[in-house]
Coordinates of C-alpha atoms in Angstrom, one line a residue:
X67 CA -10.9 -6.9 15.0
X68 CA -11.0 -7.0 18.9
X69 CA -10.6 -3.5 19.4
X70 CA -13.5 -2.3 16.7
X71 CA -15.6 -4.4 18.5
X72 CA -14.4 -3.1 21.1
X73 CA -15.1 0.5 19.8
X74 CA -11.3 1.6 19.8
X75 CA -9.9 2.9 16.2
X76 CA -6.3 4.1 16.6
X77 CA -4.9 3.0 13.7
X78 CA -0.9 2.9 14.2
X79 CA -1.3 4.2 17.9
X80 CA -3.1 0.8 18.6
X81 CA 0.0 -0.6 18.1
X82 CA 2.3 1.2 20.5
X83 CA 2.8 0.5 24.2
X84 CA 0.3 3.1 25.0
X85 CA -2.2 0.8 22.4
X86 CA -1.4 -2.1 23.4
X87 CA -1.6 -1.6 26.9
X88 CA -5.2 -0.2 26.9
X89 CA -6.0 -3.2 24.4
X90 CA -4.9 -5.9 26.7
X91 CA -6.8 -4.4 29.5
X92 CA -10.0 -4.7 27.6
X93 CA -12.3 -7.2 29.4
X94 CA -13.0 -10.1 26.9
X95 CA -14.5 -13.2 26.8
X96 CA -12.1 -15.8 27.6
X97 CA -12.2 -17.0 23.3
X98 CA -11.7 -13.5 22.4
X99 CA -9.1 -12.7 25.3
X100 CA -6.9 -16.0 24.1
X101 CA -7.7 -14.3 19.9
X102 CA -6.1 -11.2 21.8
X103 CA -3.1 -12.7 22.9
X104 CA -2.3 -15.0 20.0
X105 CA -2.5 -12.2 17.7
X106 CA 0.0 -9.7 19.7
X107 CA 2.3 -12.9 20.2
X108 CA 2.3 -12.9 16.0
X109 CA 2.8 -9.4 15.8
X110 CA 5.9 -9.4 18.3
X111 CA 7.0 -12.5 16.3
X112 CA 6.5 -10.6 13.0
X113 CA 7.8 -7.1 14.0
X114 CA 11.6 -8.1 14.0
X115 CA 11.1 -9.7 10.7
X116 CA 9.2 -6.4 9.3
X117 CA 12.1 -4.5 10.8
X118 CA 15.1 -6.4 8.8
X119 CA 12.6 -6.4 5.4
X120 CA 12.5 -2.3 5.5
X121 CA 16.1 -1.8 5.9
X122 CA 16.7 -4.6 2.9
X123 CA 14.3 -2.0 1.1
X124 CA 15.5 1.0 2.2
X125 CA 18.9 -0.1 1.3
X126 CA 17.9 -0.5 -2.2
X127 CA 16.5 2.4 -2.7
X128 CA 19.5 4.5 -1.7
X129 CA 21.4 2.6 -4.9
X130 CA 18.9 3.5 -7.0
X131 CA 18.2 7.1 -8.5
X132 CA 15.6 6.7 -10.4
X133 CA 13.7 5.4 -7.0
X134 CA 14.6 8.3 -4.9
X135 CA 13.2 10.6 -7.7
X136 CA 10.2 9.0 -7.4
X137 CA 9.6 8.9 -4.0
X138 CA 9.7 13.1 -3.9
X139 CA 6.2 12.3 -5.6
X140 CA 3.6 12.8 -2.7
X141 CA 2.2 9.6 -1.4
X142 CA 5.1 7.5 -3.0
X143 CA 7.2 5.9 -0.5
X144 CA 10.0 2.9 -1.1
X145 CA 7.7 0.4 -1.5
X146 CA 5.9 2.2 -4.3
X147 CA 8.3 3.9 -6.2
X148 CA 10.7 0.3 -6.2
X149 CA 8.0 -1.5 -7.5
X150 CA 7.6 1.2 -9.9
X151 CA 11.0 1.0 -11.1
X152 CA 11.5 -2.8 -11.1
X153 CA 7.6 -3.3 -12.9
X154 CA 8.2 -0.7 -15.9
X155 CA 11.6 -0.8 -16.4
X156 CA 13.3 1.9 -18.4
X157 CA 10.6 4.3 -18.9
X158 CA 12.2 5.2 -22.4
X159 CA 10.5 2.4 -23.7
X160 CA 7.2 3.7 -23.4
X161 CA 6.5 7.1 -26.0
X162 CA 4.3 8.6 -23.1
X163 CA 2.4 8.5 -20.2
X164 CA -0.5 7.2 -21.3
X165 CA 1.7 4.0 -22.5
X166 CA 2.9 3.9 -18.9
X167 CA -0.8 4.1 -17.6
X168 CA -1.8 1.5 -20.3
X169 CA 0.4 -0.7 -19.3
X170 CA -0.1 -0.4 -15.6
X171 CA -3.8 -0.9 -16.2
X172 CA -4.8 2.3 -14.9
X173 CA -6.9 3.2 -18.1
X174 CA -10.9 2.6 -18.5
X175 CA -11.8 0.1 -21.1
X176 CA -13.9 1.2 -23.8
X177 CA -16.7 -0.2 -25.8
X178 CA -17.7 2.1 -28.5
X179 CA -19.9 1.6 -31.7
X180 CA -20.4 4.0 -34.3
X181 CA -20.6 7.3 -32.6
X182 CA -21.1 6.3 -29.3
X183 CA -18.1 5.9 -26.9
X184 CA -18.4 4.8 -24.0
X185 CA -15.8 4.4 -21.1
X186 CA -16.4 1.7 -18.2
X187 CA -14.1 0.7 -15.2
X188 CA -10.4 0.6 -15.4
X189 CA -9.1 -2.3 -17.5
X190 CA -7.0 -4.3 -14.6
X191 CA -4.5 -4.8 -16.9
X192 CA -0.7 -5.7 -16.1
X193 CA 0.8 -6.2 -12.3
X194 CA -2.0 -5.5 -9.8
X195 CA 0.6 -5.3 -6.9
X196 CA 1.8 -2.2 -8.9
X197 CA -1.5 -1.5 -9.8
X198 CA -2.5 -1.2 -6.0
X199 CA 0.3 0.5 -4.8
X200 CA -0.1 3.6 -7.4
X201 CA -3.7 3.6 -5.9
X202 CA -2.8 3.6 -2.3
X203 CA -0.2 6.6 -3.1
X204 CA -3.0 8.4 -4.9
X205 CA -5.3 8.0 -2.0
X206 CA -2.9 8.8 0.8
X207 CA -1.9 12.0 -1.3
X208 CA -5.3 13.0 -1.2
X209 CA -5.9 12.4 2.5
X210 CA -2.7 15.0 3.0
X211 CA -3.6 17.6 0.7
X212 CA -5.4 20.3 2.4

């Protein structure tokens, strides 16, 4: 928040010594210089803990196959394709995708009469933390596609 006020957006570079240098040479008010410093002070106290969490994940990705098959999907990283497999299950439950998408709550709800069908937003159905994630890899798959 301090450094879009500040007019800086670097994203992940913020973050590295390069980032973080030019952020804590920003001149602040003395409120928003002490906001500064409380905030990087969580982040170094958080980083270490971040670190150990990703290698737990990675980790159990590597013992699972059906994971890594997922993850060649653009946009589907450990996080995703985990939750993926621990949410669903064996896919051979479900007869086909749209099941799957169903399930997920990735499918518009429909209120139809008669003749008229009509499709609204998407039903929100099942585990949003799933739900999210699949949107997130969609979105950062089409940021990367040419």
């Amino acid at each position: 928040m301090v450094a879009l006020n500040e007019g800086l957006r670097r994203k992940k570079a913020l973050w590295r010594p390069a980032g973080r240098h030019e952020l804590g040479s920003l001149a602040l008010a003395p409120w928003a210089s002490r906001r500064r410093q409380d905030l990087l002070d969580l982040l170094d106290q958080l980083t270490p803990k971040i670190q150990e969490l990703t290698q737990a994940l990675e980790a159990e990705v590597e013992k699972r196959p059906v994971t890594r098959r997922l993850m060649t999907h653009p946009g589907v990283g450990p996080l995703t394709a985990l939750a993926f497999e621990l949410v669903l299950g064996t896919a051979e439950r479900f007869h086909c995708g749209k099941q799957i998408a169903s399930y997920v709550g990735l499918v518009p709800e429909e209120e139809s009469s008669g003749d008229r069908r009509r499709l609204g937003h998407i039903s929100k159905q099942g585990n949003s933390l799933l739900r999210f994630l699949l949107v997130e890899a969609a979105q950062v798959t089409v940021r990367s596609q040419p």
